[in-house]
């Protein structure tokens, strides 16, 4: 899709393009590195502890216990560092998905503006596009608030688990450490990644299709090849990536229900809203395609 | 004289203590580099995230500093304990020599 059309669309919506967040990936890598460092320190600490295990007696026992507490805190740090890296990558994914989605909406508005904003069909499309754009753009900050909440609870877990007070034995640390949080965060982050990946694939597919349509629109020809793209919009509902993403969100939501975590339930509801918007976007695209076909005389206007 | 349920291996404890001391130094210098990497500026330009993220980084750096201190303390305590063990053995030897 040409930058010009996308730019015209953003102009029509009176909105600027969302920023890239290149620093988030860099930070995620740093957290992964830091988690690795903590685990390495824990491993080396275990080796250092073994050197003194020939000692027996009450004070030897107390010394060993203190040492295992030190190692345990480092293991907890390793786990929490990895979770933080995952949360940052998830945030980056959400932000990118919303931006791509808004780009497509802006591009479609650009096409509709160029094709004839004055016609009743054009006005109707633009009105619907504006509604989806507003709702999608409006989803960003509430989702960011959810990420903020997750980070706040991670900060609390870091103080509790890694701080001096929270030091635990490696045995305790190697048990599923806070079973609900650890397992749940893993499940949900994985689930959300898959869903977002699917949603992004849908968006990319849309972008490819719209680029085709746009170029044929620019040179005034809409060909049978372009129309061959249309069945994609009408494929079997159950094989559709959005349908599958929805299913994954449902199962992730079940997990969230099991763990009774209001915060994460809210995050998943926001994600589901995003998917609903994508669904509506596809409906609008369908209309826009039909409109282009009719405008180009490839399909008669209804009587 | 060690009783049946007390065994003293001062050499092992020295090595262990020095190992922990080395880990403490490594961890502390890693943390200095980490502070540089994470930097002051938030990578996320939304206040909903930047505040809590700064809080998370602060908690991480603070508790990692505590972990480094704890490694150092564990090392120093082992060395001190081994010193005590050795001093006790020497005292015992002297007492037996009398």
CSV table of C-alpha atoms in Angstrom, one decimal, chain A residues 29-246:
chain,number,residue,atom,x,y,z
A,29,UNK,CA,17.6,-9.2,25.5
A,30,UNK,CA,19.2,-7.5,28.5
A,31,UNK,CA,16.7,-9.1,30.9
A,32,UNK,CA,17.4,-12.5,29.3
A,33,UNK,CA,21.1,-11.9,29.8
A,34,UNK,CA,20.6,-10.9,33.4
A,35,UNK,CA,18.5,-14.0,34.1
A,36,UNK,CA,21.3,-16.1,32.6
A,37,UNK,CA,23.8,-14.3,34.8
A,38,UNK,CA,21.7,-15.0,37.9
A,39,UNK,CA,21.4,-18.7,37.0
A,40,UNK,CA,25.1,-19.0,36.3
A,41,UNK,CA,25.8,-17.4,39.7
A,42,UNK,CA,23.4,-19.9,41.3
A,43,UNK,CA,25.1,-22.9,39.5
A,44,UNK,CA,28.6,-21.6,40.6
A,45,UNK,CA,27.2,-21.0,44.1
A,46,UNK,CA,26.1,-24.7,44.3
A,47,UNK,CA,29.6,-25.8,43.2
A,48,UNK,CA,31.2,-23.6,45.9
A,49,UNK,CA,28.8,-24.9,48.5
A,50,UNK,CA,29.8,-28.5,47.7
A,51,UNK,CA,33.4,-27.7,48.6
A,52,UNK,CA,32.4,-27.3,52.2
A,53,UNK,CA,30.1,-30.3,52.5
A,54,UNK,CA,32.6,-32.5,54.3
A,55,UNK,CA,32.0,-30.3,57.4
A,56,UNK,CA,29.4,-31.7,59.8
A,57,UNK,CA,27.8,-30.3,62.9
A,58,UNK,CA,25.2,-27.6,64.0
A,59,UNK,CA,27.2,-24.6,62.8
A,60,UNK,CA,28.2,-26.3,59.6
A,61,UNK,CA,24.5,-27.0,59.1
A,62,UNK,CA,23.7,-23.3,59.7
A,63,UNK,CA,26.4,-22.2,57.3
A,64,UNK,CA,25.1,-24.6,54.6
A,65,UNK,CA,21.5,-23.3,55.1
A,66,UNK,CA,22.7,-19.7,54.7
A,67,UNK,CA,24.5,-20.7,51.5
A,68,UNK,CA,21.6,-22.5,50.0
A,69,UNK,CA,19.4,-19.4,50.8
A,70,UNK,CA,21.8,-17.3,48.8
A,71,UNK,CA,21.7,-19.7,45.8
A,72,UNK,CA,17.9,-20.0,46.0
A,73,UNK,CA,17.4,-16.2,45.7
A,74,UNK,CA,19.6,-16.2,42.6
A,75,UNK,CA,17.5,-19.0,41.1
A,76,UNK,CA,14.4,-17.0,41.7
A,77,UNK,CA,16.0,-14.0,40.1
A,78,UNK,CA,16.8,-16.1,37.0
A,79,UNK,CA,13.1,-17.1,36.7
A,80,UNK,CA,11.7,-13.6,37.2
A,81,UNK,CA,14.3,-12.2,34.8
A,82,UNK,CA,13.1,-14.6,32.1
A,83,UNK,CA,9.4,-13.8,32.8
A,84,UNK,CA,10.2,-10.1,32.5
A,85,UNK,CA,11.9,-10.6,29.1
A,86,UNK,CA,8.8,-12.5,27.9
A,87,UNK,CA,6.4,-9.7,29.1
A,88,UNK,CA,8.5,-7.1,27.3
A,89,UNK,CA,8.4,-9.1,24.1
A,90,UNK,CA,4.7,-9.6,24.5
A,91,UNK,CA,4.2,-5.8,24.9
A,92,UNK,CA,6.3,-5.2,21.8
A,93,UNK,CA,4.0,-7.7,19.9
A,94,UNK,CA,0.8,-6.0,21.1
A,95,UNK,CA,2.1,-2.6,20.1
A,96,UNK,CA,3.2,-3.8,16.6
A,97,UNK,CA,-0.1,-5.6,16.0
A,98,UNK,CA,-2.1,-2.5,16.8
A,99,UNK,CA,0.1,-0.3,14.7
A,100,UNK,CA,-0.1,-2.7,11.7
A,101,UNK,CA,-3.9,-2.8,12.2
A,102,UNK,CA,-4.1,1.0,12.2
A,103,UNK,CA,-1.9,1.1,9.1
A,104,UNK,CA,-4.3,-1.1,7.2
A,105,UNK,CA,-7.3,0.9,8.3
A,106,UNK,CA,-5.5,4.1,7.3
A,107,UNK,CA,-4.6,2.6,3.9
A,108,UNK,CA,-8.2,1.5,3.3
A,109,UNK,CA,-9.4,5.0,4.2
A,110,UNK,CA,-6.8,6.4,1.7
A,111,UNK,CA,-8.2,4.1,-1.0
A,112,UNK,CA,-11.8,5.0,-0.2
A,113,UNK,CA,-10.9,8.7,-0.2
A,114,UNK,CA,-9.2,8.4,-3.6
A,115,UNK,CA,-12.0,6.3,-5.0
A,116,UNK,CA,-14.7,8.7,-4.2
A,117,UNK,CA,-15.4,9.9,-0.7
A,118,UNK,CA,-18.4,11.9,-2.0
A,119,UNK,CA,-20.5,8.9,-3.0
A,120,UNK,CA,-22.9,7.5,-0.4
A,121,UNK,CA,-21.0,4.1,-0.4
A,122,UNK,CA,-17.7,5.9,0.2
A,123,UNK,CA,-19.1,8.0,3.0
A,124,UNK,CA,-20.5,4.9,4.7
A,125,UNK,CA,-17.2,3.0,4.4
A,126,UNK,CA,-15.3,6.0,5.8
A,127,UNK,CA,-17.7,6.3,8.7
A,128,UNK,CA,-17.3,2.6,9.5
A,129,UNK,CA,-13.5,2.8,9.1
A,130,UNK,CA,-13.3,5.7,11.5
A,131,UNK,CA,-15.3,3.8,14.1
A,132,UNK,CA,-13.0,0.8,14.0
A,133,UNK,CA,-9.9,3.0,13.9
A,134,UNK,CA,-11.0,5.0,16.9
A,135,UNK,CA,-11.8,1.8,18.9
A,136,UNK,CA,-8.5,0.1,17.9
A,137,UNK,CA,-6.4,3.1,18.6
A,138,UNK,CA,-8.3,3.5,21.9
A,139,UNK,CA,-7.4,-0.1,22.9
A,140,UNK,CA,-3.7,0.7,23.1
A,141,UNK,CA,-3.5,2.6,26.4
A,142,UNK,CA,-5.8,0.2,28.4
A,143,UNK,CA,-3.6,-2.6,27.1
A,144,UNK,CA,-0.5,-0.7,28.2
A,145,UNK,CA,-2.1,-0.2,31.6
A,146,UNK,CA,-2.4,-4.0,31.9
A,147,UNK,CA,1.3,-4.4,31.1
A,148,UNK,CA,2.0,-1.7,33.7
A,149,UNK,CA,0.0,-3.8,36.2
A,150,UNK,CA,1.9,-6.9,35.3
A,151,UNK,CA,5.2,-5.1,35.8
A,152,UNK,CA,4.1,-3.7,39.1
A,153,UNK,CA,3.3,-7.2,40.4
A,154,UNK,CA,6.6,-8.5,38.9
A,155,UNK,CA,8.4,-5.8,40.9
A,156,UNK,CA,6.7,-7.0,44.0
A,157,UNK,CA,7.6,-10.6,43.3
A,158,UNK,CA,11.3,-9.5,42.8
A,159,UNK,CA,11.4,-7.8,46.1
A,160,UNK,CA,9.7,-10.7,47.9
A,161,UNK,CA,11.5,-13.5,46.2
A,162,UNK,CA,15.0,-12.2,45.4
A,163,UNK,CA,15.4,-9.6,48.1
A,164,UNK,CA,17.3,-10.4,51.3
A,165,UNK,CA,14.1,-11.3,53.2
A,166,UNK,CA,12.8,-13.7,50.6
A,167,UNK,CA,15.9,-15.9,50.2
A,168,UNK,CA,14.9,-19.5,49.9
A,169,UNK,CA,16.6,-22.9,49.7
A,170,UNK,CA,17.4,-24.1,46.1
A,171,UNK,CA,15.0,-27.0,46.8
A,172,UNK,CA,12.2,-24.5,47.4
A,173,UNK,CA,13.3,-22.4,44.5
A,174,UNK,CA,13.4,-25.3,42.1
A,175,UNK,CA,9.8,-26.3,43.0
A,176,UNK,CA,7.3,-24.6,40.7
A,177,UNK,CA,8.2,-21.4,42.5
A,178,UNK,CA,4.9,-19.6,42.9
A,179,UNK,CA,3.0,-22.3,41.1
A,180,UNK,CA,0.1,-20.1,40.0
A,181,UNK,CA,2.1,-17.2,38.8
A,182,UNK,CA,5.0,-19.1,37.1
A,183,UNK,CA,2.8,-21.7,35.3
A,184,UNK,CA,0.1,-19.2,34.5
A,185,UNK,CA,2.4,-16.5,33.1
A,186,UNK,CA,4.1,-19.1,31.0
A,187,UNK,CA,0.8,-20.4,29.6
A,188,UNK,CA,-0.7,-17.0,29.0
A,189,UNK,CA,2.4,-15.4,27.4
A,190,UNK,CA,2.8,-18.4,25.1
A,191,UNK,CA,-0.9,-18.3,24.3
A,192,UNK,CA,-0.9,-14.6,23.6
A,193,UNK,CA,2.2,-14.9,21.4
A,194,UNK,CA,0.5,-17.5,19.2
A,195,UNK,CA,-2.7,-15.5,19.0
A,196,UNK,CA,-0.9,-12.3,18.2
A,197,UNK,CA,1.2,-14.1,15.6
A,198,UNK,CA,-2.0,-15.3,13.9
A,199,UNK,CA,-3.5,-11.9,14.0
A,200,UNK,CA,-0.4,-10.4,12.5
A,201,UNK,CA,-0.5,-13.0,9.7
A,202,UNK,CA,-4.0,-12.0,9.0
A,203,UNK,CA,-3.0,-8.3,8.9
A,204,UNK,CA,-0.1,-9.1,6.6
A,205,UNK,CA,-2.3,-11.0,4.3
A,206,UNK,CA,-4.7,-8.1,4.2
A,207,UNK,CA,-1.9,-5.7,3.5
A,208,UNK,CA,-0.7,-7.9,0.6
A,209,UNK,CA,-4.2,-8.0,-0.8
A,210,UNK,CA,-4.7,-4.3,-0.5
A,211,UNK,CA,-1.4,-3.5,-2.2
A,212,UNK,CA,-2.5,-5.6,-5.1
A,213,UNK,CA,-5.8,-3.9,-5.3
A,214,UNK,CA,-4.3,-0.5,-4.8
A,215,UNK,CA,-1.9,-0.9,-7.7
A,216,UNK,CA,-4.6,-2.1,-10.0
A,217,UNK,CA,-6.7,0.8,-8.8
A,218,UNK,CA,-3.9,3.2,-9.6
A,219,UNK,CA,-3.5,2.1,-13.2
A,220,UNK,CA,-7.2,1.9,-13.7
A,221,UNK,CA,-7.4,-1.8,-14.2
A,222,UNK,CA,-8.9,-4.4,-11.8
A,223,UNK,CA,-8.2,-7.8,-13.3
A,224,UNK,CA,-9.5,-11.3,-12.9
A,225,UNK,CA,-6.2,-12.0,-11.0
A,226,UNK,CA,-7.2,-9.4,-8.4
A,227,UNK,CA,-10.6,-11.0,-8.0
A,228,UNK,CA,-8.9,-14.4,-7.5
A,229,UNK,CA,-7.8,-12.9,-4.2
A,230,UNK,CA,-11.3,-12.4,-3.0
A,231,UNK,CA,-12.2,-16.0,-2.1
A,232,UNK,CA,-9.6,-15.7,0.7
A,233,UNK,CA,-12.1,-13.5,2.5
A,234,UNK,CA,-14.7,-16.2,2.2
A,235,UNK,CA,-12.8,-19.3,3.1
A,236,UNK,CA,-14.1,-21.9,5.6
A,237,UNK,CA,-14.7,-20.1,8.9
A,238,UNK,CA,-13.0,-22.8,11.0
A,239,UNK,CA,-9.8,-22.7,9.0
A,240,UNK,CA,-9.6,-18.9,9.3
A,241,UNK,CA,-6.6,-17.7,11.4
A,242,UNK,CA,-8.9,-15.3,13.3
A,243,UNK,CA,-11.2,-18.2,14.2
A,244,UNK,CA,-8.2,-20.2,15.4
A,245,UNK,CA,-6.8,-17.2,17.3
A,246,UNK,CA,-10.2,-16.8,19.0
